[in-house]
Amino acid sequence: KFLINYKMKYSAEQEYPDLSQHNNHMAKVLTAEMYANLRDKETPSGFTLDDVIQTGVDNPGHPFIMTVGCVAGDEETYEVFKDLMDPVIEDRHGGYKPSDKHKTDLNSENLQGGDDLDPNYVLSSRVRTGRSIRGFCLPPHCSRGERRAIENLSIESLDILDGDLKGKYYALKNMTDEEQQQLIDDHFLFDKPVSPLLLASGMARDWPDGRGIWHNDNKTFLVWVNEEDHLRVISMQKGGNMREVFTRFCTGLTKIEALFKERGHEFMWNEHLGYVLTCPSNLGTGLRAGVHVKLPNLSKHEKFGEILKRLRLQKRGTGGVDTAAVGGVFDISNADRLGFSEVELVQMVVDGINLLVDMEKRLEAGESIDDMVPEQK
Amino acid sequence: MPFGNTHNNFKLNYKVEEEYPDLSKHNNHMAKVLTKDIYAKLRDKQTPSGFTVDDVIQTGVDNPGHPFIMTVGCVAGDEESYEVFKDLLDPIISDRHGGYKATDKHKTDLNFENLKGGDDLDPNYVLSSRVRTGRSIKGFTLPPHNSRGERRAIERLSVEALTSLDGEFKGKYYPLKSMTDAEQEQLINDHFLFDKPVSPLLTCAGMARDWPDARGIWHNDNKTFLVWVNEEDHLRVISMQKGGNMREVFRRFCVGLQKIEEIFKKHNHGFMWNEHLGYILTCPSNLGTGLRGGVHVKLPKLSTHPKFDEILNRLRLQKRGTGGVDTASVGGVFDISNADRLGSSEVAQVQLVVDGVKLMVEMEKKLEKGEAIDSMIPAQK
């Protein structure tokens, strides 16, 4: 029986990555000393420090966004490598401390308002999150056997959903051309990742084996299986009724969680990190709630960036992360994930968008918005 | 990953059927060979450095096939891969290398004096001549698997060895990560610079990790002898020059390679070689000599002749576009090189190129004059 720690033949200095050109969260935190302390550790499934950081070593930085530069390979990664992960989490999530507790609230009744964002400005509303299934390794590390088991469990559970959640699963590997075209037209289809941030972490291995898309007949509730996380759950619809989107989101998620539990599988969650996902940036709620909204005047206002910041919102182009806005239409969503509950984050989006639209109307009328600029939330 | 067998053992919790890859859409050498039984037999094994069968086949699982070329679909992570996973690799080697058997012996001949002719390929047709091979350094794992520490040690050893060369081989090393813009521009203009691999065939095998750490290019002052460090193999050695003097290119190739090998041996790091597989390289397609000797040659008429491919086949040559593997030819100029790597020596393979290109240039001249070439079609070599 082997017990070969082959890389340990080399000193820590010889193995420590060159991060001199790098600008990501991992590179800011990983000192040579920390590397030396963690390099002989592994999780029970065999995920190592080099596995955690590979994507951050291979991708020094991104021009528009501060990337995380590390991933988890399983639930235990966040524990075994806490010396690295805790400071990365703190830096990324606004000072969140190792002793902090995260609150989960998926009771949509606790949301105030949100059913009447002006559809003349708010074109669509969407809420997404991720879920990991306890007992399996995460996408950077899982084997084909694990991935297929996750897919089978997911299909079994999702098939049971009924009412307005009744739907169908489309496995990527045996999709017909018509099915594929329809999913593209519906903006549902996800494709093999092309971003080197994702590829370098190993999550595209064996594509498209074990991957697929489930959606309800109404096309308002969608689950991605085995993309960047075990599950990505998405609720969406045209117009500004974020309340309805969030209600469906919470109902659907809660049902899915119960169905998995019936089959002896729970979601990865703990009271410090909330829901455990592949990327440390998605810990906590894993929730991104957003709208596509027309803000041609406001987006050119010199205080636009500052206003978003104070509202704890972020902007993206309508192609998602990494894209530019087209025709004054922006994707505006919550910036936070950890340390706030789902209800709190969606509330920020609802209140913030209402304010931004009012500001847009003011600017259209040629009036100033100086008295409307909010305090830091 | 080289950390004991924790991860591989973890996967054994799943049955063979659950872990065996879906190869139904695949068309590469690995997919043709890897049955469920072979997978079942090999999946609990690993090399001393921890390379597993899933590591070997990952690139072939991720890349079902290529429209123009039959890809290999697997790589070695270390010298021992070829032994530990012989049940998979031997049939692939046989399929890829013209029936080469597990008991066959490979002959190495780097004595350029044994080449006949080759100094006078017509420069009106032959624009340039080039010979390349790869070498792996014993005691280190290969690019799909090696750690930063190993890669840097390989770089250090290589730079030591190369900077001690003199005479026509005197030169300089340019590490990728600290190259100046001016140096980079010059290397691009000289057609020397290699960049981070973009082909998924390579990236899926893990050989681009930590780029550009410990990668670099060494070349002699004359710009006729060039070594790539830590790209797809530990070393890629290239001899090249304009025109048709393949003999001179091959002489420099052999002399330079042997000087380099001596220096590595002195440091107790010879090249990976054995009498069955010859030189051990990352891709099974490069075993044996690892040698590709070729020319850029103008064959606008011959290349459109219906028998062009058949002629190449019989001459044991292959064609590529002038951008290298995967590219199309431009302006009737082709890259023509030996098709074989294993089972024949370096001298024999370069001889095939010299003789074959000579014949094809004569055919081209005949076709230019409007004459037939039917009587010139060679027998199968």
CSV table of C-alpha atoms in Angstrom, one decimal, chain A residues 17-374:
chain,number,residue,atom,x,y,z
A,17,PRO,CA,3.1,29.4,-6.5
A,18,ASP,CA,4.4,32.7,-8.0
A,19,LEU,CA,1.6,35.1,-7.3
A,20,SER,CA,3.5,38.3,-8.1
A,21,GLN,CA,1.4,39.1,-11.1
A,22,HIS,CA,-1.9,38.1,-9.4
A,23,ASN,CA,-4.8,40.1,-8.2
A,24,ASN,CA,-7.5,37.8,-6.8
A,25,HIS,CA,-8.7,37.0,-3.2
A,26,MET,CA,-6.6,33.9,-2.9
A,27,ALA,CA,-3.4,35.6,-4.0
A,28,LYS,CA,-4.0,38.4,-1.5
A,29,VAL,CA,-4.3,35.9,1.4
A,30,LEU,CA,-2.0,32.9,0.6
A,31,THR,CA,1.4,33.6,2.1
A,32,ALA,CA,4.3,31.3,1.8
A,33,GLU,CA,4.0,30.4,5.4
A,34,MET,CA,0.3,29.6,5.1
A,35,TYR,CA,1.1,27.4,2.0
A,36,ALA,CA,3.7,25.6,4.1
A,37,ASN,CA,1.3,24.9,6.9
A,38,LEU,CA,-1.5,23.6,4.6
A,39,ARG,CA,0.3,21.7,1.9
A,40,ASP,CA,0.4,18.3,3.6
A,41,LYS,CA,-3.3,18.3,4.4
A,42,GLU,CA,-6.2,16.8,2.4
A,43,THR,CA,-9.9,16.4,2.9
A,44,PRO,CA,-11.3,12.9,3.5
A,45,SER,CA,-12.0,12.6,-0.2
A,46,GLY,CA,-8.5,13.6,-1.1
A,47,PHE,CA,-8.9,17.3,-2.1
A,48,THR,CA,-5.6,19.2,-1.5
A,49,LEU,CA,-4.5,22.8,-1.1
A,50,ASP,CA,-3.1,22.8,-4.7
A,51,ASP,CA,-6.6,21.7,-5.9
A,52,VAL,CA,-8.2,24.5,-4.0
A,53,ILE,CA,-6.0,27.2,-5.5
A,54,GLN,CA,-5.3,25.9,-9.0
A,55,THR,CA,-7.9,28.2,-10.6
A,56,GLY,CA,-6.4,31.2,-8.9
A,57,VAL,CA,-2.9,30.3,-9.9
A,58,ASP,CA,-3.9,29.8,-13.5
A,59,ASN,CA,-6.0,33.0,-13.7
A,60,PRO,CA,-4.1,36.0,-12.3
A,61,GLY,CA,-7.0,38.4,-12.5
A,62,HIS,CA,-9.9,39.7,-14.4
A,63,PRO,CA,-10.1,43.3,-15.8
A,64,PHE,CA,-13.6,44.0,-14.4
A,65,ILE,CA,-14.1,41.8,-11.4
A,66,MET,CA,-12.1,40.8,-8.3
A,67,THR,CA,-12.1,37.0,-8.7
A,68,VAL,CA,-12.0,34.6,-5.8
A,69,GLY,CA,-9.2,32.4,-7.1
A,70,CYS,CA,-10.1,29.3,-5.1
A,71,VAL,CA,-12.9,26.7,-4.9
A,72,ALA,CA,-14.1,23.9,-2.6
A,73,GLY,CA,-13.9,20.3,-3.7
A,74,ASP,CA,-16.2,19.1,-0.9
A,75,GLU,CA,-17.9,20.3,2.2
A,76,GLU,CA,-14.8,19.6,4.4
A,77,THR,CA,-12.7,21.9,2.3
A,78,TYR,CA,-14.0,24.9,4.2
A,79,GLU,CA,-12.9,23.3,7.5
A,80,VAL,CA,-9.6,21.6,6.5
A,81,PHE,CA,-8.4,24.8,4.7
A,82,LYS,CA,-10.0,27.3,7.0
A,83,ASP,CA,-6.7,29.2,7.5
A,84,LEU,CA,-7.0,30.2,3.8
A,85,MET,CA,-10.8,30.2,3.3
A,86,ASP,CA,-11.7,32.3,6.4
A,87,PRO,CA,-9.7,35.3,5.4
A,88,VAL,CA,-10.9,34.9,1.8
A,89,ILE,CA,-14.4,34.8,3.0
A,90,GLU,CA,-13.9,37.8,5.3
A,91,ASP,CA,-12.4,39.8,2.5
A,92,ARG,CA,-15.1,38.9,0.0
A,93,HIS,CA,-18.1,39.1,2.3
A,94,GLY,CA,-17.7,42.5,3.9
A,95,GLY,CA,-15.7,41.5,7.0
A,96,TYR,CA,-17.6,38.3,7.9
A,97,LYS,CA,-15.8,36.7,10.8
A,98,PRO,CA,-15.2,33.1,11.6
A,99,SER,CA,-17.4,33.4,14.6
A,100,ASP,CA,-20.4,35.0,12.8
A,101,LYS,CA,-23.7,33.2,12.3
A,102,HIS,CA,-25.6,33.3,9.0
A,103,LYS,CA,-29.4,33.5,9.0
A,104,THR,CA,-31.5,31.6,6.5
A,105,ASP,CA,-35.1,32.9,5.8
A,106,LEU,CA,-37.0,31.4,2.9
A,107,ASN,CA,-40.4,32.6,4.0
A,108,SER,CA,-41.6,34.8,1.2
A,109,GLU,CA,-44.3,36.2,3.3
A,110,ASN,CA,-41.7,38.2,5.2
A,111,LEU,CA,-41.0,40.2,2.0
A,112,GLN,CA,-42.7,43.6,2.0
A,113,GLY,CA,-44.2,44.7,-1.4
A,114,GLY,CA,-42.3,43.7,-4.5
A,115,ASP,CA,-45.3,42.9,-6.7
A,116,ASP,CA,-45.4,46.2,-8.5
A,117,LEU,CA,-42.0,47.2,-9.9
A,118,ASP,CA,-42.9,49.4,-12.9
A,119,PRO,CA,-43.0,47.1,-16.0
A,120,ASN,CA,-42.3,50.1,-18.2
A,121,TYR,CA,-38.8,50.0,-16.8
A,122,VAL,CA,-38.4,46.6,-15.2
A,123,LEU,CA,-38.4,44.1,-18.1
A,124,SER,CA,-37.9,40.9,-16.2
A,125,SER,CA,-37.3,39.6,-12.7
A,126,ARG,CA,-35.2,36.6,-11.6
A,127,VAL,CA,-33.9,34.9,-8.4
A,128,ARG,CA,-31.3,32.2,-8.5
A,129,THR,CA,-29.4,30.2,-6.0
A,130,GLY,CA,-27.3,27.0,-5.7
A,131,ARG,CA,-27.5,23.9,-3.6
A,132,SER,CA,-25.0,21.2,-2.8
A,133,ILE,CA,-26.1,17.7,-1.8
A,134,ARG,CA,-24.4,16.5,1.4
A,135,GLY,CA,-22.3,13.3,1.0
A,136,PHE,CA,-21.0,14.1,-2.5
A,137,CYS,CA,-17.9,15.9,-3.7
A,138,LEU,CA,-18.4,19.2,-5.5
A,139,PRO,CA,-18.0,19.8,-9.2
A,140,PRO,CA,-14.3,20.5,-9.2
A,141,HIS,CA,-13.6,17.1,-7.7
A,142,CYS,CA,-16.6,14.7,-8.1
A,143,SER,CA,-16.2,11.6,-10.1
A,144,ARG,CA,-18.5,10.4,-12.9
A,145,GLY,CA,-20.2,8.0,-10.5
A,146,GLU,CA,-20.9,10.8,-8.0
A,147,ARG,CA,-22.1,13.2,-10.7
A,148,ARG,CA,-24.5,10.5,-12.1
A,149,ALA,CA,-25.8,9.7,-8.7
A,150,ILE,CA,-26.5,13.4,-8.1
A,151,GLU,CA,-28.3,13.6,-11.5
A,152,ASN,CA,-30.4,10.5,-10.7
A,153,LEU,CA,-31.4,11.8,-7.3
A,154,SER,CA,-32.3,15.2,-8.9
A,155,ILE,CA,-34.4,13.7,-11.6
A,156,GLU,CA,-36.3,11.4,-9.1
A,157,SER,CA,-37.1,14.4,-6.9
A,158,LEU,CA,-38.0,16.9,-9.6
A,159,ASP,CA,-40.3,14.4,-11.3
A,160,ILE,CA,-42.5,14.4,-8.3
A,161,LEU,CA,-43.2,18.1,-8.4
A,162,ASP,CA,-46.7,19.0,-9.5
A,163,GLY,CA,-49.1,21.9,-9.9
A,164,ASP,CA,-47.4,24.9,-11.4
A,165,LEU,CA,-44.1,23.3,-10.7
A,166,LYS,CA,-44.8,20.2,-12.9
A,167,GLY,CA,-42.1,19.8,-15.4
A,168,LYS,CA,-39.5,17.8,-17.4
A,169,TYR,CA,-35.8,17.0,-17.4
A,170,TYR,CA,-33.6,17.4,-20.5
A,171,ALA,CA,-30.2,15.6,-20.2
A,172,LEU,CA,-27.6,17.5,-22.1
A,173,LYS,CA,-26.1,14.4,-23.7
A,174,ASN,CA,-29.2,13.2,-25.4
A,175,MET,CA,-31.1,16.4,-26.2
A,176,THR,CA,-32.7,16.5,-29.6
A,177,ASP,CA,-32.0,19.4,-31.9
A,178,GLU,CA,-35.5,20.7,-31.4
A,179,GLU,CA,-35.3,20.5,-27.7
A,180,GLN,CA,-31.9,22.3,-27.8
A,181,GLN,CA,-33.3,25.1,-30.0
A,182,GLN,CA,-36.3,25.6,-27.7
A,183,LEU,CA,-34.1,25.8,-24.6
A,184,ILE,CA,-31.9,28.3,-26.3
A,185,ASP,CA,-34.9,30.4,-27.4
A,186,ASP,CA,-36.2,30.3,-23.8
A,187,HIS,CA,-32.8,31.4,-22.6
A,188,PHE,CA,-32.6,28.3,-20.5
A,189,LEU,CA,-29.8,26.3,-22.0
A,190,PHE,CA,-26.4,26.3,-20.3
A,191,ASP,CA,-23.4,25.2,-22.3
A,192,LYS,CA,-20.0,23.8,-21.4
A,193,PRO,CA,-18.2,26.5,-19.5
A,194,VAL,CA,-15.7,28.4,-21.5
A,195,SER,CA,-14.4,30.7,-18.8
A,196,PRO,CA,-10.9,29.7,-17.8
A,197,LEU,CA,-11.9,30.6,-14.2
A,198,LEU,CA,-14.2,27.6,-14.3
A,199,LEU,CA,-12.2,25.3,-16.6
A,200,ALA,CA,-9.0,25.5,-14.5
A,201,SER,CA,-10.9,24.2,-11.5
A,202,GLY,CA,-11.8,21.0,-13.2
A,203,MET,CA,-15.6,21.4,-13.2
A,204,ALA,CA,-16.1,20.8,-16.9
A,205,ARG,CA,-14.6,17.3,-16.8
A,206,ASP,CA,-16.5,14.5,-18.6
A,207,TRP,CA,-18.9,17.1,-20.2
A,208,PRO,CA,-21.8,16.6,-20.9
A,209,ASP,CA,-22.1,13.4,-18.8
A,210,GLY,CA,-24.5,13.8,-15.8
A,211,ARG,CA,-25.5,17.3,-16.8
A,212,GLY,CA,-29.0,18.5,-17.6
A,213,ILE,CA,-31.8,21.1,-17.3
A,214,TRP,CA,-35.1,20.6,-15.7
A,215,HIS,CA,-37.9,23.2,-16.1
A,216,ASN,CA,-41.6,23.4,-15.3
A,217,ASP,CA,-44.2,23.5,-18.1
A,218,ASN,CA,-44.8,27.2,-17.4
A,219,LYS,CA,-41.2,27.9,-18.0
A,220,THR,CA,-40.9,30.0,-14.8
A,221,PHE,CA,-38.9,27.6,-12.6
A,222,LEU,CA,-35.7,26.0,-13.7
A,223,VAL,CA,-33.0,23.7,-12.3
A,224,TRP,CA,-29.5,23.2,-13.7
A,225,VAL,CA,-27.9,20.0,-12.7
A,226,ASN,CA,-24.2,19.6,-12.3
A,227,GLU,CA,-23.0,22.8,-13.8
A,228,GLU,CA,-20.9,25.0,-11.5
A,229,ASP,CA,-22.8,23.6,-8.5
A,230,HIS,CA,-24.7,20.4,-7.9
A,231,LEU,CA,-28.0,22.3,-8.4
A,232,ARG,CA,-28.7,25.8,-9.6
A,233,VAL,CA,-32.3,26.8,-8.9
A,234,ILE,CA,-33.8,29.7,-10.9
A,235,SER,CA,-37.2,31.4,-10.7
A,236,MET,CA,-37.9,34.0,-13.4
A,237,GLN,CA,-40.6,35.8,-15.4
A,238,LYS,CA,-41.1,38.8,-17.5
A,239,GLY,CA,-42.2,42.1,-15.9
A,240,GLY,CA,-41.7,43.5,-12.4
A,241,ASN,CA,-43.5,41.1,-10.0
A,242,MET,CA,-40.5,40.1,-8.0
A,243,ARG,CA,-42.7,39.0,-5.1
A,244,GLU,CA,-44.3,36.3,-7.2
A,245,VAL,CA,-40.9,35.2,-8.5
A,246,PHE,CA,-39.5,35.0,-5.0
A,247,THR,CA,-42.6,33.2,-3.7
A,248,ARG,CA,-42.3,30.5,-6.4
A,249,PHE,CA,-38.6,30.4,-5.6
A,250,CYS,CA,-39.1,29.7,-1.9
A,251,THR,CA,-41.9,27.3,-2.4
A,252,GLY,CA,-40.1,25.3,-5.1
A,253,LEU,CA,-36.8,25.2,-3.1
A,254,THR,CA,-38.5,24.1,0.0
A,255,LYS,CA,-40.3,21.3,-1.8
A,256,ILE,CA,-37.2,20.1,-3.5
A,257,GLU,CA,-35.3,20.1,-0.2
A,258,ALA,CA,-38.1,18.0,1.4
A,259,LEU,CA,-38.0,15.5,-1.5
A,260,PHE,CA,-34.2,15.1,-1.2
A,261,LYS,CA,-34.6,14.5,2.5
A,262,GLU,CA,-37.2,11.8,1.9
A,263,ARG,CA,-34.5,10.1,-0.1
A,264,GLY,CA,-32.0,10.4,2.7
A,265,HIS,CA,-30.1,13.4,1.3
A,266,GLU,CA,-29.9,16.9,2.8
A,267,PHE,CA,-28.4,20.1,1.4
A,268,MET,CA,-25.0,21.1,2.7
A,269,TRP,CA,-25.7,23.9,5.3
A,270,ASN,CA,-24.2,25.0,8.5
A,271,GLU,CA,-25.0,27.9,10.9
A,272,HIS,CA,-21.7,29.7,10.1
A,273,LEU,CA,-21.6,29.5,6.3
A,274,GLY,CA,-25.2,28.9,5.4
A,275,TYR,CA,-25.5,27.0,2.2
A,276,VAL,CA,-22.2,25.5,1.2
A,277,LEU,CA,-21.3,26.0,-2.5
A,278,THR,CA,-18.4,25.4,-4.9
A,279,CYS,CA,-17.3,29.1,-5.0
A,280,PRO,CA,-16.7,30.9,-1.7
A,281,SER,CA,-18.4,33.9,-3.2
A,282,ASN,CA,-21.7,32.1,-3.2
A,283,LEU,CA,-21.8,31.0,0.4
A,284,GLY,CA,-24.6,32.0,2.7
A,285,THR,CA,-27.7,32.4,0.6
A,286,GLY,CA,-26.0,31.7,-2.7
A,287,LEU,CA,-28.8,34.1,-3.8
A,288,ARG,CA,-28.7,36.5,-6.7
A,289,ALA,CA,-32.0,38.3,-7.1
A,290,GLY,CA,-32.1,40.8,-10.0
A,291,VAL,CA,-34.0,42.6,-12.7
A,292,HIS,CA,-33.3,43.7,-16.2
A,293,VAL,CA,-34.2,47.4,-16.0
A,294,LYS,CA,-34.1,50.4,-18.3
A,295,LEU,CA,-32.0,53.1,-16.8
A,296,PRO,CA,-30.6,55.1,-19.7
A,297,ASN,CA,-30.5,58.4,-17.9
A,298,LEU,CA,-29.5,57.3,-14.4
A,299,SER,CA,-26.8,55.0,-15.7
A,300,LYS,CA,-25.0,58.0,-17.1
A,301,HIS,CA,-25.4,60.0,-13.9
A,302,GLU,CA,-22.0,60.6,-12.2
A,303,LYS,CA,-23.4,59.2,-8.9
A,304,PHE,CA,-24.7,55.9,-10.4
A,305,GLY,CA,-21.9,53.8,-9.1
A,306,GLU,CA,-22.1,55.4,-5.7
A,307,ILE,CA,-25.9,55.0,-5.5
A,308,LEU,CA,-25.7,51.3,-6.3
A,309,LYS,CA,-23.0,50.8,-3.7
A,310,ARG,CA,-25.1,52.5,-1.0
A,311,LEU,CA,-28.1,50.3,-1.9
A,312,ARG,CA,-25.8,47.2,-1.7
A,313,LEU,CA,-26.6,46.4,-5.4
A,314,GLN,CA,-24.4,45.6,-8.3
A,315,LYS,CA,-24.8,46.1,-12.0
A,316,ARG,CA,-24.0,43.7,-14.9
A,317,GLY,CA,-24.7,43.7,-18.6
A,318,THR,CA,-27.8,41.7,-19.7
A,319,GLY,CA,-25.6,38.8,-20.7
A,320,GLY,CA,-24.8,38.2,-17.1
A,321,VAL,CA,-21.5,38.5,-15.2
A,322,ASP,CA,-18.6,39.7,-17.4
A,323,THR,CA,-20.9,41.4,-20.0
A,324,ALA,CA,-21.6,45.0,-20.9
A,325,ALA,CA,-25.0,46.8,-20.8
A,326,VAL,CA,-26.9,47.2,-24.1
A,327,GLY,CA,-29.3,50.0,-24.9
A,328,GLY,CA,-29.3,51.4,-21.3
A,329,VAL,CA,-30.7,48.1,-20.0
A,330,PHE,CA,-28.9,46.8,-16.9
A,331,ASP,CA,-29.0,43.7,-14.8
A,332,ILE,CA,-29.2,45.0,-11.2
A,333,SER,CA,-29.0,42.6,-8.3
A,334,ASN,CA,-27.9,42.2,-4.7
A,335,ALA,CA,-24.2,42.4,-4.1
A,336,ASP,CA,-24.2,40.4,-0.8
A,337,ARG,CA,-24.6,36.7,-0.3
A,338,LEU,CA,-23.5,35.9,3.2
A,339,GLY,CA,-24.5,37.5,6.5
A,340,PHE,CA,-28.0,38.5,5.2
A,341,SER,CA,-31.0,36.3,4.8
A,342,GLU,CA,-32.7,35.6,1.5
A,343,VAL,CA,-35.7,37.8,2.4
A,344,GLU,CA,-33.3,40.7,3.4
A,345,LEU,CA,-31.4,40.5,0.1
A,346,VAL,CA,-34.6,40.4,-2.0
A,347,GLN,CA,-36.0,43.3,0.0
A,348,MET,CA,-32.9,45.3,-0.8
A,349,VAL,CA,-33.4,44.6,-4.5
A,350,VAL,CA,-37.1,45.5,-4.4
A,351,ASP,CA,-36.6,48.7,-2.4
A,352,GLY,CA,-33.5,49.7,-4.4
A,353,ILE,CA,-35.1,49.1,-7.8
A,354,ASN,CA,-38.2,51.1,-6.8
A,355,LEU,CA,-35.9,54.0,-5.9
A,356,LEU,CA,-33.8,53.7,-9.0
A,357,VAL,CA,-36.8,53.8,-11.3
A,358,ASP,CA,-38.2,56.8,-9.4
A,359,MET,CA,-34.8,58.5,-10.0
A,360,GLU,CA,-34.9,57.6,-13.7
A,361,LYS,CA,-38.3,59.2,-14.0
A,362,ARG,CA,-37.0,62.3,-12.3
A,363,LEU,CA,-34.1,62.6,-14.7
A,364,GLU,CA,-36.5,62.0,-17.6
A,365,ALA,CA,-38.4,65.0,-16.4
A,366,GLY,CA,-35.2,67.0,-16.3
A,367,GLU,CA,-35.2,67.2,-12.6
A,368,SER,CA,-32.4,66.7,-10.1
A,369,ILE,CA,-32.1,63.6,-8.0
A,370,ASP,CA,-29.7,65.0,-5.4
A,371,ASP,CA,-32.3,64.8,-2.5
A,372,MET,CA,-33.0,61.2,-3.4
A,373,VAL,CA,-29.5,59.8,-3.0
A,374,PRO,CA,-29.8,57.2,-0.2
